[in-house]
Amino acid sequence: MEAEAKAPGLTARVTAAIDLARQVGRAASAFRDSGALNVENKGLQDFVTIADRQAEETIRTTLARLFPDDGFMGEEGGGTPTGIGFWVVDPIDGTTNYIRGFRHWGVSMAYVADGEIRIGVIYDAALDKVYSAVKGQGAFKDGQAIRASSVTDPAQALVILGHSRRTDFAVYQGVSQRLYGLGIDYRRMGAAAIGLVRVADGIADLYYEQHLNGWDMMAGALIAREAGAMVAMPPLAASLSEGGPIIAGAAGLAAQFAFLADIAGPDCVALP
């Protein structure tokens, strides 16, 4: 009975989040064409624009109107993960790409309740489509079911890697070299949320990054897991407070990707 009572709430939330992510993503894309981004530096190769702030404010106020009891935590404006459930939002994941007109960026929204990621929604600017998942109900792209890759031959595999200046570049180089030795091709695209839905959609066979913040990975982690990928990340509390590594890979290449668990460390655990 409890699960049945919660289901309508999740349905309403995922429907609203899909519409909102699409609306905000399209508005951000149009705003970029206006040339009024007002780019600011948060750190070395770490930028924020007025579009990031406007997008987050739109998401925050809309969710507050629709679900007034929900908490909110955003990359730009912060917030406290309180309430029966709460949202974790990156209004534009891949801001550097967005600024430069490289359309590998997106809007990432996760809903957390009962100590679990229950909803993941990501607008993909390159495809103008929305990926979504509700825990236990599968993963979708604009309402069509998607599945992670069934590739088992590393010579046919494609990997997307992430790296930020929060971590040692030598680790990234070591992972790249190890994958290269296995005969696996790889890319670095600069937007974790989009990399994760590429795994969910079977386009890539792995996304790995040594450190992400919670808003970068939580929605994509659930979508990839619901699509059948193996996903490992820090437990929820650690992901929210300090972030950490993420591994999202095709099950058929589990043996080839096993070395990543040693690099990620014991606090990177399987997402159920």
PDB file of N, CA and C in Angstrom, residues 91-158:
ATOM      1  N   PRO A  91      21.613  23.157 -13.516  1.00  0.00           N
ATOM      2  CA  PRO A  91      20.805  23.813 -14.553  1.00  0.00           C
ATOM      3  C   PRO A  91      21.417  23.735 -15.943  1.00  0.00           C
ATOM      4  N   ILE A  92      22.750  23.804 -16.025  1.00  0.00           N
ATOM      5  CA  ILE A  92      23.442  23.563 -17.292  1.00  0.00           C
ATOM      6  C   ILE A  92      24.696  22.762 -16.970  1.00  0.00           C
ATOM      7  N   ASP A  93      24.660  21.483 -17.263  1.00  0.00           N
ATOM      8  CA  ASP A  93      25.841  20.644 -17.086  1.00  0.00           C
ATOM      9  C   ASP A  93      26.638  20.685 -18.385  1.00  0.00           C
ATOM     10  N   GLY A  94      27.890  21.116 -18.288  1.00  0.00           N
ATOM     11  CA  GLY A  94      28.688  21.330 -19.485  1.00  0.00           C
ATOM     12  C   GLY A  94      28.693  22.798 -19.877  1.00  0.00           C
ATOM     13  N   THR A  95      28.844  23.677 -18.872  1.00  0.00           N
ATOM     14  CA  THR A  95      28.750  25.113 -19.135  1.00  0.00           C
ATOM     15  C   THR A  95      29.804  25.603 -20.128  1.00  0.00           C
ATOM     16  N   THR A  96      31.023  25.084 -20.040  1.00  0.00           N
ATOM     17  CA  THR A  96      32.052  25.506 -20.994  1.00  0.00           C
ATOM     18  C   THR A  96      31.637  25.167 -22.420  1.00  0.00           C
ATOM     19  N   ASN A  97      31.100  23.963 -22.609  1.00  0.00           N
ATOM     20  CA  ASN A  97      30.594  23.594 -23.932  1.00  0.00           C
ATOM     21  C   ASN A  97      29.494  24.554 -24.373  1.00  0.00           C
ATOM     22  N   TYR A  98      28.576  24.831 -23.458  1.00  0.00           N
ATOM     23  CA  TYR A  98      27.459  25.736 -23.742  1.00  0.00           C
ATOM     24  C   TYR A  98      27.967  27.108 -24.191  1.00  0.00           C
ATOM     25  N   ILE A  99      28.941  27.643 -23.466  1.00  0.00           N
ATOM     26  CA  ILE A  99      29.479  28.963 -23.794  1.00  0.00           C
ATOM     27  C   ILE A  99      30.055  28.981 -25.200  1.00  0.00           C
ATOM     28  N   ARG A 100      30.774  27.917 -25.553  1.00  0.00           N
ATOM     29  CA  ARG A 100      31.488  27.897 -26.833  1.00  0.00           C
ATOM     30  C   ARG A 100      30.639  27.415 -28.010  1.00  0.00           C
ATOM     31  N   GLY A 101      29.402  27.012 -27.744  1.00  0.00           N
ATOM     32  CA  GLY A 101      28.543  26.551 -28.822  1.00  0.00           C
ATOM     33  C   GLY A 101      28.712  25.091 -29.191  1.00  0.00           C
ATOM     34  N   PHE A 102      29.392  24.331 -28.337  1.00  0.00           N
ATOM     35  CA  PHE A 102      29.536  22.886 -28.511  1.00  0.00           C
ATOM     36  C   PHE A 102      28.345  22.233 -27.815  1.00  0.00           C
ATOM     37  N   ARG A 103      27.445  21.626 -28.557  1.00  0.00           N
ATOM     38  CA  ARG A 103      26.126  21.287 -28.022  1.00  0.00           C
ATOM     39  C   ARG A 103      26.105  20.012 -27.170  1.00  0.00           C
ATOM     40  N   HIS A 104      27.203  19.695 -26.543  1.00  0.00           N
ATOM     41  CA  HIS A 104      27.267  18.554 -25.626  1.00  0.00           C
ATOM     42  C   HIS A 104      27.058  19.088 -24.205  1.00  0.00           C
ATOM     43  N   TRP A 105      25.824  19.493 -23.914  1.00  0.00           N
ATOM     44  CA  TRP A 105      25.468  19.994 -22.589  1.00  0.00           C
ATOM     45  C   TRP A 105      24.013  19.641 -22.322  1.00  0.00           C
ATOM     46  N   GLY A 106      23.604  19.801 -21.082  1.00  0.00           N
ATOM     47  CA  GLY A 106      22.226  19.452 -20.766  1.00  0.00           C
ATOM     48  C   GLY A 106      21.761  20.019 -19.439  1.00  0.00           C
ATOM     49  N   VAL A 107      20.515  19.742 -19.120  1.00  0.00           N
ATOM     50  CA  VAL A 107      19.871  20.133 -17.862  1.00  0.00           C
ATOM     51  C   VAL A 107      19.620  18.859 -17.073  1.00  0.00           C
ATOM     52  N   SER A 108      20.108  18.803 -15.846  1.00  0.00           N
ATOM     53  CA  SER A 108      20.042  17.580 -15.051  1.00  0.00           C
ATOM     54  C   SER A 108      19.226  17.798 -13.779  1.00  0.00           C
ATOM     55  N   MET A 109      18.226  16.931 -13.561  1.00  0.00           N
ATOM     56  CA  MET A 109      17.345  17.036 -12.396  1.00  0.00           C
ATOM     57  C   MET A 109      17.145  15.647 -11.779  1.00  0.00           C
ATOM     58  N   ALA A 110      17.463  15.523 -10.506  1.00  0.00           N
ATOM     59  CA  ALA A 110      17.220  14.268  -9.791  1.00  0.00           C
ATOM     60  C   ALA A 110      16.303  14.549  -8.604  1.00  0.00           C
ATOM     61  N   TYR A 111      15.430  13.595  -8.311  1.00  0.00           N
ATOM     62  CA  TYR A 111      14.571  13.687  -7.133  1.00  0.00           C
ATOM     63  C   TYR A 111      14.936  12.563  -6.184  1.00  0.00           C
ATOM     64  N   VAL A 112      15.168  12.911  -4.931  1.00  0.00           N
ATOM     65  CA  VAL A 112      15.618  11.963  -3.916  1.00  0.00           C
ATOM     66  C   VAL A 112      14.562  11.861  -2.822  1.00  0.00           C
ATOM     67  N   ALA A 113      14.207  10.643  -2.450  1.00  0.00           N
ATOM     68  CA  ALA A 113      13.275  10.410  -1.347  1.00  0.00           C
ATOM     69  C   ALA A 113      13.576   9.050  -0.738  1.00  0.00           C
ATOM     70  N   ASP A 114      13.310   8.920   0.549  1.00  0.00           N
ATOM     71  CA  ASP A 114      13.530   7.647   1.251  1.00  0.00           C
ATOM     72  C   ASP A 114      14.962   7.148   1.107  1.00  0.00           C
ATOM     73  N   GLY A 115      15.916   8.087   1.037  1.00  0.00           N
ATOM     74  CA  GLY A 115      17.315   7.721   0.966  1.00  0.00           C
ATOM     75  C   GLY A 115      17.751   7.159  -0.365  1.00  0.00           C
ATOM     76  N   GLU A 116      16.958   7.355  -1.425  1.00  0.00           N
ATOM     77  CA  GLU A 116      17.282   6.823  -2.750  1.00  0.00           C
ATOM     78  C   GLU A 116      17.042   7.888  -3.816  1.00  0.00           C
ATOM     79  N   ILE A 117      17.756   7.745  -4.936  1.00  0.00           N
ATOM     80  CA  ILE A 117      17.424   8.549  -6.106  1.00  0.00           C
ATOM     81  C   ILE A 117      16.202   7.909  -6.733  1.00  0.00           C
ATOM     82  N   ARG A 118      15.105   8.615  -6.752  1.00  0.00           N
ATOM     83  CA  ARG A 118      13.854   8.042  -7.236  1.00  0.00           C
ATOM     84  C   ARG A 118      13.520   8.460  -8.663  1.00  0.00           C
ATOM     85  N   ILE A 119      13.990   9.662  -9.072  1.00  0.00           N
ATOM     86  CA  ILE A 119      13.710  10.175 -10.422  1.00  0.00           C
ATOM     87  C   ILE A 119      14.984  10.776 -10.992  1.00  0.00           C
ATOM     88  N   GLY A 120      15.229  10.537 -12.257  1.00  0.00           N
ATOM     89  CA  GLY A 120      16.299  11.213 -12.987  1.00  0.00           C
ATOM     90  C   GLY A 120      15.760  11.738 -14.304  1.00  0.00           C
ATOM     91  N   VAL A 121      16.037  13.000 -14.596  1.00  0.00           N
ATOM     92  CA  VAL A 121      15.586  13.622 -15.841  1.00  0.00           C
ATOM     93  C   VAL A 121      16.729  14.463 -16.395  1.00  0.00           C
ATOM     94  N   ILE A 122      17.051  14.286 -17.674  1.00  0.00           N
ATOM     95  CA  ILE A 122      18.134  15.046 -18.306  1.00  0.00           C
ATOM     96  C   ILE A 122      17.695  15.497 -19.688  1.00  0.00           C
ATOM     97  N   TYR A 123      17.756  16.800 -19.926  1.00  0.00           N
ATOM     98  CA  TYR A 123      17.549  17.340 -21.265  1.00  0.00           C
ATOM     99  C   TYR A 123      18.881  17.324 -21.997  1.00  0.00           C
ATOM    100  N   ASP A 124      18.885  16.732 -23.198  1.00  0.00           N
ATOM    101  CA  ASP A 124      20.079  16.618 -24.025  1.00  0.00           C
ATOM    102  C   ASP A 124      19.989  17.658 -25.134  1.00  0.00           C
ATOM    103  N   ALA A 125      20.831  18.694 -25.043  1.00  0.00           N
ATOM    104  CA  ALA A 125      20.754  19.793 -26.004  1.00  0.00           C
ATOM    105  C   ALA A 125      21.122  19.364 -27.416  1.00  0.00           C
ATOM    106  N   ALA A 126      22.029  18.401 -27.548  1.00  0.00           N
ATOM    107  CA  ALA A 126      22.455  17.976 -28.876  1.00  0.00           C
ATOM    108  C   ALA A 126      21.319  17.328 -29.654  1.00  0.00           C
ATOM    109  N   LEU A 127      20.472  16.578 -28.970  1.00  0.00           N
ATOM    110  CA  LEU A 127      19.377  15.858 -29.619  1.00  0.00           C
ATOM    111  C   LEU A 127      18.035  16.542 -29.442  1.00  0.00           C
ATOM    112  N   ASP A 128      17.964  17.551 -28.566  1.00  0.00           N
ATOM    113  CA  ASP A 128      16.697  18.185 -28.192  1.00  0.00           C
ATOM    114  C   ASP A 128      15.699  17.124 -27.722  1.00  0.00           C
ATOM    115  N   LYS A 129      16.178  16.235 -26.861  1.00  0.00           N
ATOM    116  CA  LYS A 129      15.341  15.177 -26.302  1.00  0.00           C
ATOM    117  C   LYS A 129      15.565  15.092 -24.796  1.00  0.00           C
ATOM    118  N   VAL A 130      14.619  14.479 -24.120  1.00  0.00           N
ATOM    119  CA  VAL A 130      14.702  14.339 -22.670  1.00  0.00           C
ATOM    120  C   VAL A 130      14.776  12.863 -22.301  1.00  0.00           C
ATOM    121  N   TYR A 131      15.807  12.520 -21.538  1.00  0.00           N
ATOM    122  CA  TYR A 131      15.958  11.193 -20.956  1.00  0.00           C
ATOM    123  C   TYR A 131      15.346  11.199 -19.557  1.00  0.00           C
ATOM    124  N   SER A 132      14.724  10.096 -19.179  1.00  0.00           N
ATOM    125  CA  SER A 132      14.082  10.057 -17.867  1.00  0.00           C
ATOM    126  C   SER A 132      14.051   8.642 -17.316  1.00  0.00           C
ATOM    127  N   ALA A 133      13.939   8.574 -15.999  1.00  0.00           N
ATOM    128  CA  ALA A 133      13.780   7.282 -15.329  1.00  0.00           C
ATOM    129  C   ALA A 133      13.129   7.499 -13.974  1.00  0.00           C
ATOM    130  N   VAL A 134      12.291   6.569 -13.599  1.00  0.00           N
ATOM    131  CA  VAL A 134      11.784   6.436 -12.235  1.00  0.00           C
ATOM    132  C   VAL A 134      12.297   5.105 -11.728  1.00  0.00           C
ATOM    133  N   LYS A 135      12.812   5.087 -10.526  1.00  0.00           N
ATOM    134  CA  LYS A 135      13.429   3.874  -9.992  1.00  0.00           C
ATOM    135  C   LYS A 135      12.482   2.684 -10.108  1.00  0.00           C
ATOM    136  N   GLY A 136      12.997   1.609 -10.721  1.00  0.00           N
ATOM    137  CA  GLY A 136      12.227   0.386 -10.872  1.00  0.00           C
ATOM    138  C   GLY A 136      11.309   0.348 -12.073  1.00  0.00           C
ATOM    139  N   GLN A 137      11.323   1.418 -12.901  1.00  0.00           N
ATOM    140  CA  GLN A 137      10.373   1.488 -14.018  1.00  0.00           C
ATOM    141  C   GLN A 137      11.040   1.613 -15.385  1.00  0.00           C
ATOM    142  N   GLY A 138      12.364   1.442 -15.465  1.00  0.00           N
ATOM    143  CA  GLY A 138      13.039   1.506 -16.748  1.00  0.00           C
ATOM    144  C   GLY A 138      13.477   2.912 -17.115  1.00  0.00           C
ATOM    145  N   ALA A 139      14.167   3.023 -18.239  1.00  0.00           N
ATOM    146  CA  ALA A 139      14.709   4.299 -18.707  1.00  0.00           C
ATOM    147  C   ALA A 139      14.142   4.616 -20.084  1.00  0.00           C
ATOM    148  N   PHE A 140      13.990   5.917 -20.362  1.00  0.00           N
ATOM    149  CA  PHE A 140      13.289   6.349 -21.561  1.00  0.00           C
ATOM    150  C   PHE A 140      13.956   7.574 -22.185  1.00  0.00           C
ATOM    151  N   LYS A 141      13.784   7.694 -23.499  1.00  0.00           N
ATOM    152  CA  LYS A 141      14.173   8.896 -24.239  1.00  0.00           C
ATOM    153  C   LYS A 141      12.946   9.384 -24.973  1.00  0.00           C
ATOM    154  N   ASP A 142      12.443  10.534 -24.572  1.00  0.00           N
ATOM    155  CA  ASP A 142      11.183  11.047 -25.119  1.00  0.00           C
ATOM    156  C   ASP A 142      10.097   9.978 -25.140  1.00  0.00           C
ATOM    157  N   GLY A 143      10.013   9.233 -24.036  1.00  0.00           N
ATOM    158  CA  GLY A 143       8.952   8.248 -23.868  1.00  0.00           C
ATOM    159  C   GLY A 143       9.222   6.886 -24.471  1.00  0.00           C
ATOM    160  N   GLN A 144      10.325   6.734 -25.221  1.00  0.00           N
ATOM    161  CA  GLN A 144      10.668   5.451 -25.812  1.00  0.00           C
ATOM    162  C   GLN A 144      11.699   4.730 -24.946  1.00  0.00           C
ATOM    163  N   ALA A 145      11.459   3.472 -24.658  1.00  0.00           N
ATOM    164  CA  ALA A 145      12.357   2.715 -23.791  1.00  0.00           C
ATOM    165  C   ALA A 145      13.743   2.594 -24.415  1.00  0.00           C
ATOM    166  N   ILE A 146      14.775   2.692 -23.578  1.00  0.00           N
ATOM    167  CA  ILE A 146      16.155   2.562 -24.026  1.00  0.00           C
ATOM    168  C   ILE A 146      16.855   1.496 -23.185  1.00  0.00           C
ATOM    169  N   ARG A 147      17.943   0.948 -23.744  1.00  0.00           N
ATOM    170  CA  ARG A 147      18.723  -0.057 -23.046  1.00  0.00           C
ATOM    171  C   ARG A 147      20.203   0.224 -23.240  1.00  0.00           C
ATOM    172  N   ALA A 148      20.977  -0.116 -22.233  1.00  0.00           N
ATOM    173  CA  ALA A 148      22.424   0.002 -22.325  1.00  0.00           C
ATOM    174  C   ALA A 148      22.964  -0.981 -23.357  1.00  0.00           C
ATOM    175  N   SER A 149      24.181  -0.753 -23.781  1.00  0.00           N
ATOM    176  CA  SER A 149      24.827  -1.549 -24.822  1.00  0.00           C
ATOM    177  C   SER A 149      24.960  -3.021 -24.428  1.00  0.00           C
ATOM    178  N   SER A 150      24.885  -3.874 -25.447  1.00  0.00           N
ATOM    179  CA  SER A 150      25.124  -5.305 -25.255  1.00  0.00           C
ATOM    180  C   SER A 150      26.496  -5.729 -25.769  1.00  0.00           C
ATOM    181  N   VAL A 151      27.369  -4.775 -26.045  1.00  0.00           N
ATOM    182  CA  VAL A 151      28.709  -5.061 -26.551  1.00  0.00           C
ATOM    183  C   VAL A 151      29.489  -5.896 -25.529  1.00  0.00           C
ATOM    184  N   THR A 152      30.182  -6.913 -26.018  1.00  0.00           N
ATOM    185  CA  THR A 152      31.029  -7.741 -25.158  1.00  0.00           C
ATOM    186  C   THR A 152      32.482  -7.769 -25.627  1.00  0.00           C
ATOM    187  N   ASP A 153      32.733  -7.309 -26.827  1.00  0.00           N
ATOM    188  CA  ASP A 153      34.076  -7.316 -27.401  1.00  0.00           C
ATOM    189  C   ASP A 153      34.727  -5.957 -27.165  1.00  0.00           C
ATOM    190  N   PRO A 154      35.807  -5.878 -26.379  1.00  0.00           N
ATOM    191  CA  PRO A 154      36.420  -4.575 -26.113  1.00  0.00           C
ATOM    192  C   PRO A 154      36.908  -3.868 -27.375  1.00  0.00           C
ATOM    193  N   ALA A 155      37.211  -4.625 -28.420  1.00  0.00           N
ATOM    194  CA  ALA A 155      37.666  -4.016 -29.666  1.00  0.00           C
ATOM    195  C   ALA A 155      36.550  -3.256 -30.372  1.00  0.00           C
ATOM    196  N   GLN A 156      35.310  -3.457 -29.924  1.00  0.00           N
ATOM    197  CA  GLN A 156      34.169  -2.733 -30.483  1.00  0.00           C
ATOM    198  C   GLN A 156      33.630  -1.676 -29.518  1.00  0.00           C
ATOM    199  N   ALA A 157      34.268  -1.527 -28.379  1.00  0.00           N
ATOM    200  CA  ALA A 157      33.734  -0.672 -27.325  1.00  0.00           C
ATOM    201  C   ALA A 157      34.129   0.787 -27.502  1.00  0.00           C
ATOM    202  N   LEU A 158      33.249   1.662 -27.024  1.00  0.00           N
ATOM    203  CA  LEU A 158      33.487   3.108 -27.017  1.00  0.00           C
ATOM    204  C   LEU A 158      33.215   3.626 -25.614  1.00  0.00           C
TER     205      LEU A 158
END
